[in-house]
Amino acid sequence: MIDVCYCGNKRIFPGLLLSVMSLAEHTAEPLRVLILSMDLHGQDPAFIPFSKNQMNILNEVLRKKNAQSCAQLLDLTEQYTASLADGKNRKAAIYTPYAMLRLFLDELPGMPDKIIYLDIDTMCVSDIAQLYDIDISACEYAAALDYMGKFWINKHYCNSGVLLLNLQKIRETGLFRKCRELIYSKKMAMPDQSALHRCATSRMELPMRFNEQRTIKPDTVIKHFNKGIKWYLFIPRVYNYKQWQRDKVQNRLKIHDFDDIYAEYDRLAEKYDLNE
């Protein structure tokens, strides 16, 4: 069984569905997909958990490939409200509060000692077992370098969109507790990612093929649709195309690796109301 975690809210379900579909498409082993969410509709009307209907769709997708696979929704409203809701990063400039929910994995009962965390804007290109099977027994987590952060912030600054977490060691060192305390007390542009960088005592740097933030290559395992820069007449322009923006992925990024998944997504959209 491979354990994989995502965080998010109902509005972002198309991206979650596409990511889980790519995960199931390329992975033969059974998957347990844990979805961390919460209800913050008082802060933003869109900040509500994924629905039962949406979870049923995810389970159908997973069990179609492997009958032992499953998706589970965990509500962390109580944990977030108790420790981070009044903190300095309550209204982060770039990311929603949902990105911080992974930092509670050490406190949740029944969690495995090892788990993969994926941002919703990631797509698997090949078997994720290649990541899960990496030995990280000597460190708290493994992550690939951030494509731009390694130049602008620190040469060892990692992107937190793909993490292989050693929860056993994280509990021992108190890494996530330290991250939560830092996020509560200090305003940061990229709160959880920067907190991990500052508070970690031991991490492994993964090859970029596990978190490819630019062009898909023959050995890419996970494609991350994060921000990038294109140059036009020596002028840098930031782009931020996500996998659910199909036309931009196919026509601007020239990526067609997921066309079969898009076709299956359309069939699901005809069968179900994905927004309910």
XYZ file of C-alpha atoms in Angstrom:
276
model
C 0.000 0.000 0.000
C 1.308 3.434 -0.978
C -0.002 6.334 1.109
C -0.444 9.686 -0.651
C -1.747 12.936 0.819
C -3.351 16.016 -0.772
C -4.761 19.207 0.793
C -7.465 21.471 -0.591
C -11.096 22.537 -0.797
C -14.130 21.742 -2.923
C -13.456 24.460 -5.504
C -10.226 22.793 -6.631
C -11.781 19.364 -7.240
C -11.111 19.284 -11.024
C -7.389 19.542 -10.319
C -7.535 16.923 -7.567
C -9.452 14.527 -9.785
C -6.990 14.880 -12.657
C -4.033 14.371 -10.329
C -5.552 11.267 -8.716
C -6.437 9.882 -12.157
C -2.805 10.232 -13.241
C -1.669 8.646 -9.976
C -3.911 5.606 -10.482
C -3.081 5.357 -14.200
C 0.618 4.749 -13.615
C 0.673 2.903 -10.283
C 0.015 -0.817 -10.008
C 0.182 -1.031 -6.214
C -2.873 -0.229 -4.084
C -3.135 3.427 -3.080
C -4.545 5.042 0.037
C -5.208 8.675 -0.860
C -5.751 10.911 2.158
C -7.482 14.229 1.451
C -7.014 16.891 4.139
C -9.645 19.634 4.101
C -11.536 21.998 6.405
C -14.469 24.385 6.587
C -13.435 28.055 6.599
C -16.442 29.470 4.746
C -16.531 32.338 7.249
C -13.218 33.538 5.829
C -14.080 32.788 2.192
C -17.353 31.290 0.853
C -15.311 28.945 -1.363
C -13.400 27.496 1.593
C -15.508 24.377 2.168
C -14.488 20.688 2.254
C -14.819 18.275 -0.631
C -18.256 16.690 -0.865
C -19.331 13.079 -0.418
C -20.127 12.944 -4.133
C -16.621 14.081 -5.024
C -15.070 11.492 -2.708
C -17.217 8.797 -4.315
C -15.869 9.813 -7.730
C -12.290 9.585 -6.464
C -12.947 6.125 -5.054
C -14.442 4.971 -8.340
C -11.362 6.148 -10.225
C -8.979 4.465 -7.785
C -10.845 1.156 -7.490
C -11.253 0.864 -11.230
C -7.469 0.382 -11.374
C -7.044 -1.528 -8.093
C -9.890 -2.788 -5.929
C -7.793 -2.325 -2.783
C -7.239 1.391 -3.352
C -9.292 4.032 -1.574
C -9.667 7.755 -0.903
C -10.436 9.133 2.552
C -11.476 12.659 3.544
C -10.125 14.049 6.824
C -11.567 17.243 8.304
C -8.875 19.323 10.050
C -11.008 22.373 10.823
C -10.541 21.869 14.562
C -6.757 21.488 14.372
C -6.278 24.530 12.144
C -8.638 26.728 14.153
C -6.909 25.835 17.418
C -3.336 26.570 16.365
C -3.037 28.598 13.127
C -6.287 30.454 12.441
C -5.162 33.551 14.359
C -1.551 33.444 13.207
C 0.477 35.834 11.059
C -0.227 33.853 7.875
C -3.982 33.562 8.271
C -4.395 35.331 4.950
C -1.268 34.369 3.034
C -0.661 36.439 -0.082
C -0.010 33.532 -2.450
C -1.372 30.317 -0.966
C -4.621 29.419 0.782
C -4.597 28.145 4.397
C -5.164 24.636 3.052
C -1.489 24.343 2.123
C -0.666 24.335 5.837
C -2.821 21.312 6.664
C -0.053 18.829 5.814
C 1.832 20.173 8.820
C -0.716 18.421 11.065
C 0.009 14.929 9.744
C 2.200 14.201 12.765
C -0.785 14.702 15.106
C -3.397 12.638 13.264
C -4.152 9.137 14.574
C -3.635 6.163 12.297
C -1.081 7.840 10.049
C 1.652 5.660 8.497
C 5.318 6.249 9.247
C 5.942 7.146 5.602
C 3.731 9.096 3.212
C 3.961 11.085 -0.027
C 2.530 14.587 -0.085
C 1.486 16.053 -3.462
C 0.216 19.501 -4.363
C -3.023 19.345 -6.317
C -1.321 20.931 -9.350
C 0.853 17.836 -9.904
C 0.402 15.036 -12.444
C 2.110 11.655 -12.456
C 3.930 10.702 -15.637
C 5.131 7.302 -14.406
C 4.878 4.994 -11.372
C 4.979 6.906 -8.082
C 6.369 3.804 -6.370
C 9.729 5.027 -7.673
C 9.433 7.869 -5.179
C 7.822 5.928 -2.347
C 10.502 3.224 -2.367
C 13.352 5.674 -1.686
C 14.971 5.033 1.699
C 14.570 8.148 3.856
C 15.026 6.436 7.233
C 17.890 8.801 8.113
C 16.063 12.092 7.394
C 12.816 13.914 8.083
C 11.767 14.289 4.472
C 12.927 14.299 0.875
C 12.189 17.049 -1.670
C 13.512 18.378 -4.958
C 15.053 21.830 -5.250
C 12.801 24.744 -6.122
C 13.568 25.723 -9.720
C 13.727 29.468 -9.013
C 14.220 29.466 -5.261
C 17.580 27.710 -5.542
C 18.871 30.839 -7.300
C 16.966 33.600 -5.523
C 16.630 32.285 -1.959
C 19.135 29.528 -1.118
C 20.963 26.905 -3.161
C 19.372 24.211 -0.974
C 15.853 25.725 -0.990
C 13.395 22.951 -1.826
C 9.957 22.996 -3.422
C 7.322 21.566 -1.084
C 4.882 20.539 -3.822
C 6.217 16.981 -3.720
C 7.398 15.595 -0.383
C 8.358 12.139 0.784
C 7.740 12.358 4.520
C 9.261 10.246 7.282
C 6.520 10.871 9.844
C 8.202 8.699 12.443
C 11.296 10.897 12.464
C 9.217 14.086 12.139
C 7.424 13.122 15.348
C 10.773 12.497 17.047
C 12.315 15.839 16.026
C 9.133 17.883 16.317
C 9.659 19.315 12.814
C 6.001 19.989 12.034
C 5.384 21.435 15.505
C 8.293 23.855 14.964
C 6.904 24.754 11.526
C 3.462 25.487 12.937
C 4.955 27.700 15.647
C 7.020 29.641 13.099
C 4.062 30.086 10.752
C 1.931 31.341 13.631
C 4.455 33.948 14.727
C 6.192 35.135 11.539
C 4.686 36.478 8.309
C 6.168 34.785 5.224
C 5.432 34.869 1.495
C 5.547 31.072 1.221
C 4.766 30.048 4.813
C 4.826 26.253 4.904
C 7.580 25.855 2.313
C 9.870 28.368 3.998
C 9.109 26.953 7.461
C 10.167 23.487 6.306
C 13.402 24.932 4.926
C 14.195 26.790 8.147
C 13.166 24.160 10.682
C 14.404 20.920 9.105
C 17.341 19.203 10.751
C 17.796 16.551 8.060
C 16.469 16.275 4.523
C 17.328 14.531 1.271
C 17.455 16.405 -2.013
C 15.562 14.483 -4.681
C 16.392 14.493 -8.397
C 14.225 16.941 -10.318
C 12.474 14.083 -12.117
C 10.353 13.652 -8.984
C 9.183 17.268 -9.115
C 9.688 18.502 -12.666
C 8.789 22.167 -12.607
C 9.500 22.842 -16.280
C 9.614 20.539 -19.349
C 8.657 16.874 -19.043
C 11.656 14.652 -19.747
C 11.930 10.912 -20.530
C 12.617 10.034 -16.873
C 10.069 12.418 -15.289
C 7.920 10.837 -12.591
C 5.881 13.870 -11.483
C 5.125 17.039 -13.439
C 4.415 20.072 -11.259
C 2.344 22.832 -12.879
C 3.740 25.673 -10.803
C 4.744 29.184 -11.784
C 7.381 29.710 -14.449
C 8.989 32.435 -16.503
C 9.090 32.818 -20.262
C 11.222 35.466 -21.964
C 9.782 37.699 -24.672
C 12.288 40.106 -26.275
C 14.422 39.933 -23.101
C 11.391 40.734 -20.934
C 10.476 38.086 -18.304
C 6.808 37.155 -18.060
C 5.407 34.928 -15.348
C 3.006 32.148 -16.328
C 1.016 29.853 -14.051
C -0.889 27.271 -16.102
C -2.531 24.423 -14.200
C -3.408 20.971 -15.526
C -7.141 21.768 -15.462
C -6.513 24.622 -17.921
C -6.402 22.116 -20.742
C -6.129 24.502 -23.683
C -3.152 26.288 -22.144
C -1.437 23.025 -21.229
C -1.822 21.664 -24.751
C -1.410 24.827 -26.824
C 0.947 27.012 -24.811
C 3.002 24.474 -22.897
C 2.731 21.934 -25.753
C 2.107 19.100 -23.277
C 0.046 16.183 -24.569
C 1.142 13.485 -22.108
C -2.235 13.637 -20.359
C -4.593 13.627 -23.333
C -5.912 10.158 -22.481
C -6.614 11.288 -18.919
C -8.445 14.371 -20.200
C -10.622 12.089 -22.348
C -11.503 9.925 -19.342
C -12.147 13.070 -17.282
C -14.688 14.183 -19.899
C -16.476 10.855 -19.590
C -16.688 11.281 -15.821
C -17.961 14.853 -16.261
C -20.780 13.535 -18.456
C -21.666 10.898 -15.876
C -21.447 13.030 -12.715
C -21.837 16.617 -11.612
C -18.249 17.235 -10.526
C -19.191 20.433 -8.694
C -21.675 18.792 -6.325
